[in-house]
JSON list of C-alpha atoms in Angstrom, two decimals:
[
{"chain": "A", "resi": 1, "resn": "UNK", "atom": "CA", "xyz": [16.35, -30.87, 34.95]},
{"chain": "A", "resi": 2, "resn": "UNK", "atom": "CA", "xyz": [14.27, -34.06, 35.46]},
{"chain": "A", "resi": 3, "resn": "UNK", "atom": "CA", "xyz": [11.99, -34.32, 32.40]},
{"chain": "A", "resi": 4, "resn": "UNK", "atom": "CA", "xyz": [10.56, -37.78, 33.09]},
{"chain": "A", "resi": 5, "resn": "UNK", "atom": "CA", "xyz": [8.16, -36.22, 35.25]},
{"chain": "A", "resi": 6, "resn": "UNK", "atom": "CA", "xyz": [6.89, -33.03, 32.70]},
{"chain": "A", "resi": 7, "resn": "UNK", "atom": "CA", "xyz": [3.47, -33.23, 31.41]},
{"chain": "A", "resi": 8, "resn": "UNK", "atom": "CA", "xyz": [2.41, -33.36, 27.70]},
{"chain": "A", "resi": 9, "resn": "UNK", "atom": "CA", "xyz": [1.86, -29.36, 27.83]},
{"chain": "A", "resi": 10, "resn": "UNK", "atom": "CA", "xyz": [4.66, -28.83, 29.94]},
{"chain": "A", "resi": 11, "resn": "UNK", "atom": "CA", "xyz": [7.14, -30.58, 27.25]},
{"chain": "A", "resi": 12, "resn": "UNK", "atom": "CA", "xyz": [5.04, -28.33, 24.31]},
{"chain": "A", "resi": 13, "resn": "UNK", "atom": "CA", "xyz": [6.34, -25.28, 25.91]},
{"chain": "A", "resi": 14, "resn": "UNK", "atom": "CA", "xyz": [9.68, -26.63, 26.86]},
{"chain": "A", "resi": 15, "resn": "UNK", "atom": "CA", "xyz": [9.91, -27.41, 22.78]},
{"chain": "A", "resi": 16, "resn": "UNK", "atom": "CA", "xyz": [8.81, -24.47, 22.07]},
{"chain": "A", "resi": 17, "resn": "UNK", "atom": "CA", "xyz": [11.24, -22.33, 24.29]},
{"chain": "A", "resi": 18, "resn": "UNK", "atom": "CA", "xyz": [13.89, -24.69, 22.93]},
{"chain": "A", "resi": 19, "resn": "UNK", "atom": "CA", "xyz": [13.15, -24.34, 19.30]},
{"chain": "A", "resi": 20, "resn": "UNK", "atom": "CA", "xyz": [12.91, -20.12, 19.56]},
{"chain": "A", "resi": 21, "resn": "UNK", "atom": "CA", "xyz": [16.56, -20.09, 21.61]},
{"chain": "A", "resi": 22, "resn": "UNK", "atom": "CA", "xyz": [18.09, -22.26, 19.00]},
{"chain": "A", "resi": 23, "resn": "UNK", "atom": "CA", "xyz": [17.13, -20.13, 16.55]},
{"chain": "A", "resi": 24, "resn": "UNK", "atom": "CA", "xyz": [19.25, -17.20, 18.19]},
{"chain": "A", "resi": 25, "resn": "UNK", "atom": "CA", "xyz": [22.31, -19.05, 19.12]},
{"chain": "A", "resi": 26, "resn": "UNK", "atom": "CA", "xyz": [25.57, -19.84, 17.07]},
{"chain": "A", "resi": 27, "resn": "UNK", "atom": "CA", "xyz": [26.42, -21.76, 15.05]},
{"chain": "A", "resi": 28, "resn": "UNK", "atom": "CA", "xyz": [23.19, -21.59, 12.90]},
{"chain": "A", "resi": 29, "resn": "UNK", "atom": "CA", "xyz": [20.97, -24.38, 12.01]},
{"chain": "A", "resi": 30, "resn": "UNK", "atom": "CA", "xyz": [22.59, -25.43, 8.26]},
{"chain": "A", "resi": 31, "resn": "UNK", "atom": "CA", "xyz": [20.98, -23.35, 5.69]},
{"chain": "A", "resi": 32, "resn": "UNK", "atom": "CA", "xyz": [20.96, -25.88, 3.29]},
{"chain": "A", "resi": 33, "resn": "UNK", "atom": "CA", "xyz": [19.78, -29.58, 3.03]},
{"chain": "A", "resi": 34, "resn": "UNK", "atom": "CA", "xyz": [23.06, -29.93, 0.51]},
{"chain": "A", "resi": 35, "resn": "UNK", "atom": "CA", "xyz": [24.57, -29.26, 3.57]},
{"chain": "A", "resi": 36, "resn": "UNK", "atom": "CA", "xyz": [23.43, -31.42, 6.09]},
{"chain": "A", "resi": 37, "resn": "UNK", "atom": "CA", "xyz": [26.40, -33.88, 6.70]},
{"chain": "A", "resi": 38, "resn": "UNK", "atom": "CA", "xyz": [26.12, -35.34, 9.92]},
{"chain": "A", "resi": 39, "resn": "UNK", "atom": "CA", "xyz": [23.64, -33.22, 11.21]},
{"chain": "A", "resi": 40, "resn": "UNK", "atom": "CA", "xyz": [20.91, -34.98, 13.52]},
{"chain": "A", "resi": 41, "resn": "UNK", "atom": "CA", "xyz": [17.31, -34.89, 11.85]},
{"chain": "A", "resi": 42, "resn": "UNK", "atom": "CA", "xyz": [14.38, -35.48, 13.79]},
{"chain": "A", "resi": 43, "resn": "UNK", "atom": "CA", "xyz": [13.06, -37.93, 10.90]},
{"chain": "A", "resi": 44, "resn": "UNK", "atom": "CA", "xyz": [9.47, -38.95, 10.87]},
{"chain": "A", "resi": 45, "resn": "UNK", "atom": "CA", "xyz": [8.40, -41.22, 8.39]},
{"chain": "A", "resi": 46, "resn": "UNK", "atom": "CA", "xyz": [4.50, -40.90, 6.55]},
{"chain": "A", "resi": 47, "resn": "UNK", "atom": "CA", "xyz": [3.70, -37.58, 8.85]},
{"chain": "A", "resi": 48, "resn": "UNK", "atom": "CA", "xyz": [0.06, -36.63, 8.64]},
{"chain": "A", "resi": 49, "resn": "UNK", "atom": "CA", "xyz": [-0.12, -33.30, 6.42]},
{"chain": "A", "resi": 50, "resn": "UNK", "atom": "CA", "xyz": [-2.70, -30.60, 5.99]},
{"chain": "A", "resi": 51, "resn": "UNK", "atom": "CA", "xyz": [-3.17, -27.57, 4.00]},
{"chain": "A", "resi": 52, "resn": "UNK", "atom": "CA", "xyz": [-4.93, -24.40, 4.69]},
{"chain": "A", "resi": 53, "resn": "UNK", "atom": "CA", "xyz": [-4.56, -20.89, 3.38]},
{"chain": "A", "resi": 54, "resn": "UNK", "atom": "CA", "xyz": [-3.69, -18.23, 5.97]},
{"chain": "A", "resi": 55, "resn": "UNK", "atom": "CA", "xyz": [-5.26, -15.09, 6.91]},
{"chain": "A", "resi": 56, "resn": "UNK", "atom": "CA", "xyz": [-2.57, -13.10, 4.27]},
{"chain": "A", "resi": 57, "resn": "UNK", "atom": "CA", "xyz": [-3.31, -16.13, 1.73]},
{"chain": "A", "resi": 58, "resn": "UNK", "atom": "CA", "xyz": [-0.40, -17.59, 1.53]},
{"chain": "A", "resi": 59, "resn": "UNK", "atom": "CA", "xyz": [-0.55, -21.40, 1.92]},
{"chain": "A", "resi": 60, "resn": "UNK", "atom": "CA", "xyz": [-0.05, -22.87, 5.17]},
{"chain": "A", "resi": 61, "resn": "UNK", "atom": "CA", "xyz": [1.67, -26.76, 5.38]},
{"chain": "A", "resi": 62, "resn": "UNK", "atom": "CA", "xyz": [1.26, -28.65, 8.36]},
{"chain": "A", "resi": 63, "resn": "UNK", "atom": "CA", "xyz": [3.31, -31.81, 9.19]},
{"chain": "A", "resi": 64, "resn": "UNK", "atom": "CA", "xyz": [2.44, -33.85, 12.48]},
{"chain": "A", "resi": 65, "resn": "UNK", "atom": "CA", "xyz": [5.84, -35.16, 13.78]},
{"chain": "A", "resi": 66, "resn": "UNK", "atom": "CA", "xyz": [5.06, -37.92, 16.90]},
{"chain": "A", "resi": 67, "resn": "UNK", "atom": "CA", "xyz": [7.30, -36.28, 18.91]},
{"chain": "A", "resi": 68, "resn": "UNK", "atom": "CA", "xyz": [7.34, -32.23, 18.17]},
{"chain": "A", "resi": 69, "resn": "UNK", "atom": "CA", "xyz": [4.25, -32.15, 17.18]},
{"chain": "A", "resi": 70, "resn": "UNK", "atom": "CA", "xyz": [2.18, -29.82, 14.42]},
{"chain": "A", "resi": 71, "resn": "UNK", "atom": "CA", "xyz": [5.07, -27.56, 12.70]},
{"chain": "A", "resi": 72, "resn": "UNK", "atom": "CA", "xyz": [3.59, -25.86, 10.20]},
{"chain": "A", "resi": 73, "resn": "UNK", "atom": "CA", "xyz": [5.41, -23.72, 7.69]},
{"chain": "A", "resi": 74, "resn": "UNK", "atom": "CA", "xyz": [3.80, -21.05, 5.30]},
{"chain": "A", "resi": 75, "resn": "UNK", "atom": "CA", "xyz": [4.49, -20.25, 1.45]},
{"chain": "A", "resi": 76, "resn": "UNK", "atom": "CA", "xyz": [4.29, -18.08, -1.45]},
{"chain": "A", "resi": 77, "resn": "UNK", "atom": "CA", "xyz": [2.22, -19.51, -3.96]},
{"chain": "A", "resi": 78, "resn": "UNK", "atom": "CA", "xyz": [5.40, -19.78, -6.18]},
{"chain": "A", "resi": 79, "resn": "UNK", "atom": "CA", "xyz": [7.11, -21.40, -3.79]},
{"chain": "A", "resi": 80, "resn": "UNK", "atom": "CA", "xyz": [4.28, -23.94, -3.08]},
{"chain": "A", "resi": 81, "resn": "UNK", "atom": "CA", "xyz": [4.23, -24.11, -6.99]},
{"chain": "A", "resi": 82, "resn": "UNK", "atom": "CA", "xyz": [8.01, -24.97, -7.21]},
{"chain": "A", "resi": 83, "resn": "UNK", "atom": "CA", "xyz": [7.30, -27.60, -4.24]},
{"chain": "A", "resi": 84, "resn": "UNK", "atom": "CA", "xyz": [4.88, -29.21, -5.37]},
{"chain": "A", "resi": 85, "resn": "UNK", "atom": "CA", "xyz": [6.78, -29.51, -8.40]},
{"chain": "A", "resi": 86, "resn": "UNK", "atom": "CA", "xyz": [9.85, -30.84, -6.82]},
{"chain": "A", "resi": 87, "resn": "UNK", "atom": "CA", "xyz": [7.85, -33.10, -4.51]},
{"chain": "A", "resi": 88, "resn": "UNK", "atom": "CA", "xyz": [6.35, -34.68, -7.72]},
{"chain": "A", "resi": 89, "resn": "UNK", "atom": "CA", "xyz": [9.93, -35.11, -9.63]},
{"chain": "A", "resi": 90, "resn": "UNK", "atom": "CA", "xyz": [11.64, -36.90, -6.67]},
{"chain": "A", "resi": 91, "resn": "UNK", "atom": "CA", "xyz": [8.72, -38.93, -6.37]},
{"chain": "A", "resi": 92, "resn": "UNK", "atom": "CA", "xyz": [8.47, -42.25, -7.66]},
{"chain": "A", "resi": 93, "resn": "UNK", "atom": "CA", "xyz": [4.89, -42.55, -8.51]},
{"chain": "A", "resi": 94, "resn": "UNK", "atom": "CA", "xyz": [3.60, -41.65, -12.14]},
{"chain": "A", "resi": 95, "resn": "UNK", "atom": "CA", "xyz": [0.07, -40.86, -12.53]},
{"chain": "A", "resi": 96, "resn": "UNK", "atom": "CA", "xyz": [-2.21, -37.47, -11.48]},
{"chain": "A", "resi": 97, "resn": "UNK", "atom": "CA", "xyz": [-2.06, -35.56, -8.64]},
{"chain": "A", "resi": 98, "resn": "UNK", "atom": "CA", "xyz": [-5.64, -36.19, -6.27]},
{"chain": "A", "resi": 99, "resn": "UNK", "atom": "CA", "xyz": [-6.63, -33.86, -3.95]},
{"chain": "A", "resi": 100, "resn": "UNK", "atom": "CA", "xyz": [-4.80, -30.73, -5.41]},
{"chain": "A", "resi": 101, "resn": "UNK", "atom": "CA", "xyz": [-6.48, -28.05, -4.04]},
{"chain": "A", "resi": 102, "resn": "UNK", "atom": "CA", "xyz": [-6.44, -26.97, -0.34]},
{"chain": "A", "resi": 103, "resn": "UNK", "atom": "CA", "xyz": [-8.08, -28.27, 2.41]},
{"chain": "A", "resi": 104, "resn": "UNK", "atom": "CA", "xyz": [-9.97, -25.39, 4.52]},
{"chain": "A", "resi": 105, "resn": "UNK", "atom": "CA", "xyz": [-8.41, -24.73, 8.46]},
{"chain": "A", "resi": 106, "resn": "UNK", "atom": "CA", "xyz": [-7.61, -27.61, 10.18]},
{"chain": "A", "resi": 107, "resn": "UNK", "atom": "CA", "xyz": [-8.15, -30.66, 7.38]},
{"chain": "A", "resi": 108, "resn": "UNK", "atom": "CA", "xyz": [-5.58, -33.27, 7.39]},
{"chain": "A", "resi": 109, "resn": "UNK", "atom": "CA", "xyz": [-4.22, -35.84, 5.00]},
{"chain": "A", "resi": 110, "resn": "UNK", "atom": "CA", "xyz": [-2.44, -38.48, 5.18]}
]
């Protein structure tokens, strides 16, 4: 397959595909990050996020990656608690937290 010539939407769908088949097949994408090794990471540094709250009310996270795009990712509110949590140990800036509360459908920060 020559992918030099696929357009932007073309290569959306193609990730898409992708990313649902590898979710089927063997052996399974590592279940934990303790357990990463030398597994390859698509690593995107500073990734524009946004928030929203879904239709159920859970809360929705949105990370822009340059080249996969929007993957968003939706949690309980006790696991966005416990994130948020762990986000803030592992950081290393002290200080209070701006912007806490959700932005509505579609806002971004960065």
């Amino acid at each position: 397959m020559d992918i030099t010539s696929l357009t932007a939407e073309e290569i959306d769908d193609l990730i898409a595909r992708l990313a649902r088949r590898r979710a089927e097949v063997m052996p399974r994408v590592v279940l934990s990050a303790r357990d990463l090794g030398d597994a390859p990471l698509n690593l995107c540094a500073n990734p524009t996020v946004g928030l929203m709250r879904t239709d159920e009310g859970h809360l929705g996270l949105l990370l822009r990656h340059d080249g996969l795009g929007w993957i968003a990712y939706e949690f309980s509110d006790h696991k966005a608690h416990w994130l948020g949590n762990e986000l803030l140990r592992a950081a290393r800036v002290e200080g209070p937290v701006a912007d806490s509360e959700p932005a509505k459908r579609g806002d971004t920060k960065h």
